[in-house]
Amino acid sequence: MATRNGSAEWRGDLKGGSGTVRVGDGVFEGAYSFSSRFEDGEGTNPEELIGAAHAACFAMALSLILGEDDHPPESIRAEAKVQLRIIDEVPTIARIDLDVEGAVPGIDEEAFRGYAEKAKDGCVVSRALAGVPEIELSARLA
């Protein structure tokens, strides 16, 4: 399998500095700062990038599982909300809320939720984030 990359550069001290994050070979590049991470400032932050990665991986995993069971989806829309909290006096990713909506002909809500739970457990990024105390899932058909 291929090795994927991301990079970042930070300039200055923690509160006054700023940085640039880059995904792959420049597919996405954005600014980040103390304010964009811990307040409501403009720019991105590591938690948003983790959320995007988790949502993308989960949507692909769910599509795979559905397709393997002869229920190819028309579409899957996933969102991951990553919550950063102070735990033991340090910022910690404490919870991720995965929300998924799928257009999948031939199955009901209960079956879709079952497939979604299976995808959540098997998703590469979910497994990488196994140290996050709570990963909650909400799944529904479109």
Coordinates of N, CA and C in Angstrom, one line a residue, residues 40-118:
D40 N -12.5 30.9 18.2 CA -13.3 30.8 16.9 C -12.6 31.6 15.8
G41 N -11.3 31.5 15.7 CA -10.6 32.3 14.7 C -10.7 31.6 13.3
E42 N -10.3 32.3 12.3 CA -10.3 31.8 11.0 C -9.2 30.9 10.7
G43 N -9.4 29.9 9.8 CA -8.4 28.9 9.5 C -8.9 27.6 9.9
T44 N -8.0 26.6 9.7 CA -8.4 25.2 10.1 C -7.6 24.8 11.3
N45 N -7.7 23.6 11.7 CA -7.0 23.1 12.8 C -6.9 21.5 12.7
P46 N -6.0 20.9 13.5 CA -5.8 19.5 13.4 C -7.1 18.7 13.6
E47 N -7.9 19.1 14.5 CA -9.2 18.4 14.8 C -10.1 18.4 13.6
E48 N -10.2 19.5 12.8 CA -11.0 19.5 11.6 C -10.5 18.5 10.6
L49 N -9.2 18.5 10.5 CA -8.5 17.6 9.5 C -8.8 16.1 9.9
I50 N -8.7 15.8 11.2 CA -9.0 14.5 11.7 C -10.5 14.2 11.4
G51 N -11.4 15.1 11.6 CA -12.8 14.9 11.3 C -13.0 14.6 9.8
A52 N -12.4 15.4 8.9 CA -12.5 15.2 7.5 C -12.0 13.8 7.1
A53 N -10.9 13.4 7.7 CA -10.3 12.1 7.4 C -11.2 11.0 7.9
H54 N -11.8 11.2 9.1 CA -12.6 10.1 9.6 C -13.9 10.0 8.8
A55 N -14.5 11.1 8.4 CA -15.7 11.1 7.6 C -15.5 10.4 6.3
A56 N -14.4 10.8 5.6 CA -14.1 10.2 4.3 C -13.8 8.7 4.4
C57 N -13.1 8.3 5.4 CA -12.7 6.9 5.5 C -14.0 6.1 5.9
F58 N -14.8 6.6 6.8 CA -16.0 5.9 7.2 C -17.0 5.8 6.0
A59 N -17.2 6.8 5.2 CA -18.1 6.8 4.1 C -17.6 5.7 3.1
M60 N -16.3 5.6 2.9 CA -15.8 4.6 2.0 C -16.0 3.2 2.6
A61 N -15.7 3.0 3.8 CA -15.9 1.7 4.5 C -17.4 1.3 4.4
L62 N -18.3 2.2 4.7 CA -19.7 1.9 4.6 C -20.1 1.5 3.2
S63 N -19.6 2.2 2.2 CA -19.9 1.9 0.8 C -19.4 0.5 0.5
L64 N -18.2 0.1 1.0 CA -17.7 -1.2 0.7 C -18.6 -2.3 1.3
I65 N -18.9 -2.1 2.6 CA -19.7 -3.1 3.3 C -21.1 -3.3 2.6
L66 N -21.7 -2.2 2.3 CA -23.0 -2.3 1.6 C -22.9 -3.0 0.3
G67 N -21.9 -2.6 -0.5 CA -21.7 -3.2 -1.8 C -21.4 -4.7 -1.7
E68 N -20.6 -5.1 -0.7 CA -20.3 -6.5 -0.6 C -21.5 -7.3 -0.2
D69 N -22.6 -6.7 0.3 CA -23.8 -7.4 0.7 C -24.9 -7.1 -0.4
D70 N -24.5 -6.7 -1.6 CA -25.4 -6.5 -2.7 C -26.4 -5.3 -2.4
H71 N -25.9 -4.3 -1.7 CA -26.7 -3.1 -1.5 C -25.9 -1.9 -1.8
P72 N -25.4 -1.7 -3.1 CA -24.6 -0.6 -3.4 C -25.3 0.7 -3.2
P73 N -24.7 1.6 -2.5 CA -25.4 2.9 -2.2 C -25.4 3.9 -3.4
E74 N -26.5 4.7 -3.4 CA -26.5 5.8 -4.4 C -25.6 6.9 -3.9
S75 N -25.6 7.1 -2.6 CA -24.8 8.1 -2.0 C -24.7 7.9 -0.5
I76 N -23.6 8.3 0.1 CA -23.4 8.3 1.6 C -22.8 9.7 1.9
R77 N -23.4 10.4 2.8 CA -22.9 11.7 3.3 C -22.6 11.5 4.8
A78 N -21.3 11.7 5.1 CA -20.8 11.5 6.5 C -20.2 12.8 7.0
E79 N -20.4 13.0 8.3 CA -19.7 14.2 9.0 C -19.2 13.7 10.3
A80 N -18.0 14.1 10.7 CA -17.4 13.8 12.0 C -17.1 15.1 12.7
K81 N -17.8 15.2 13.9 CA -17.5 16.4 14.7 C -16.6 15.9 15.9
V82 N -15.4 16.5 15.8 CA -14.3 16.2 16.8 C -14.3 17.2 17.9
Q83 N -14.5 16.7 19.1 CA -14.6 17.5 20.3 C -13.2 17.5 21.1
L84 N -12.7 18.7 21.2 CA -11.4 18.9 21.9 C -11.8 19.4 23.3
R85 N -11.4 18.7 24.4 CA -11.7 19.1 25.7 C -10.4 19.1 26.6
I86 N -10.5 19.8 27.7 CA -9.4 19.8 28.6 C -9.6 18.6 29.6
I87 N -8.7 17.7 29.6 CA -8.8 16.5 30.5 C -7.4 16.4 31.2
D88 N -7.4 16.4 32.5 CA -6.2 16.4 33.3 C -5.3 17.5 32.9
E89 N -5.9 18.7 32.6 CA -5.2 19.9 32.3 C -4.5 20.0 31.0
V90 N -4.8 19.0 30.1 CA -4.3 19.1 28.7 C -5.4 18.9 27.7
P91 N -5.3 19.6 26.5 CA -6.3 19.4 25.5 C -6.2 18.0 25.0
T92 N -7.4 17.4 24.9 CA -7.6 16.0 24.5 C -8.8 15.8 23.6
I93 N -8.6 15.0 22.5 CA -9.7 14.7 21.7 C -10.5 13.7 22.5
A94 N -11.7 14.1 23.0 CA -12.5 13.3 24.0 C -13.7 12.6 23.4
R95 N -14.1 13.1 22.2 CA -15.4 12.6 21.6 C -15.4 12.9 20.1
I96 N -15.9 12.0 19.4 CA -16.2 12.2 18.0 C -17.6 11.7 17.7
D97 N -18.4 12.6 17.1 CA -19.8 12.2 16.7 C -19.8 12.1 15.2
L98 N -20.0 10.8 14.8 CA -20.2 10.5 13.4 C -21.6 10.6 13.0
D99 N -22.0 11.3 12.0 CA -23.3 11.4 11.5 C -23.3 11.0 10.0
V100 N -24.2 10.0 9.7 CA -24.2 9.6 8.3 C -25.6 9.4 7.8
E101 N -25.8 9.8 6.6 CA -27.0 9.7 5.9 C -26.7 9.0 4.5
G102 N -27.5 7.9 4.2 CA -27.3 7.2 3.0 C -28.5 7.0 2.2
A103 N -28.3 7.1 0.9 CA -29.4 6.7 0.0 C -29.0 5.3 -0.5
V104 N -29.7 4.3 0.0 CA -29.4 2.9 -0.2 C -30.7 2.2 -0.5
P105 N -31.0 1.9 -1.8 CA -32.2 1.2 -2.1 C -32.2 -0.2 -1.6
G106 N -33.4 -0.7 -1.1 CA -33.6 -2.1 -0.8 C -33.3 -2.4 0.7
I107 N -33.0 -1.4 1.5 CA -32.8 -1.8 3.0 C -33.6 -0.8 3.8
D108 N -33.8 -1.2 5.1 CA -34.5 -0.3 6.0 C -33.6 0.4 6.9
E109 N -34.1 1.2 7.8 CA -33.3 2.0 8.7 C -32.5 1.1 9.6
E110 N -33.1 0.1 10.2 CA -32.4 -0.8 11.1 C -31.2 -1.5 10.5
A111 N -31.4 -2.0 9.2 CA -30.3 -2.6 8.5 C -29.2 -1.6 8.2
F112 N -29.6 -0.4 7.8 CA -28.6 0.6 7.5 C -27.8 1.0 8.8
R113 N -28.4 1.1 9.9 CA -27.7 1.3 11.2 C -26.7 0.2 11.5
G114 N -27.1 -1.0 11.2 CA -26.2 -2.2 11.4 C -25.0 -2.1 10.6
Y115 N -25.2 -1.8 9.3 CA -24.1 -1.6 8.4 C -23.2 -0.5 8.8
A116 N -23.8 0.6 9.3 CA -23.0 1.8 9.7 C -22.2 1.4 10.9
E117 N -22.7 0.7 11.9 CA -21.9 0.3 13.1 C -20.8 -0.6 12.7
K118 N -21.0 -1.5 11.7 CA -19.9 -2.4 11.3 C -18.8 -1.5 10.6

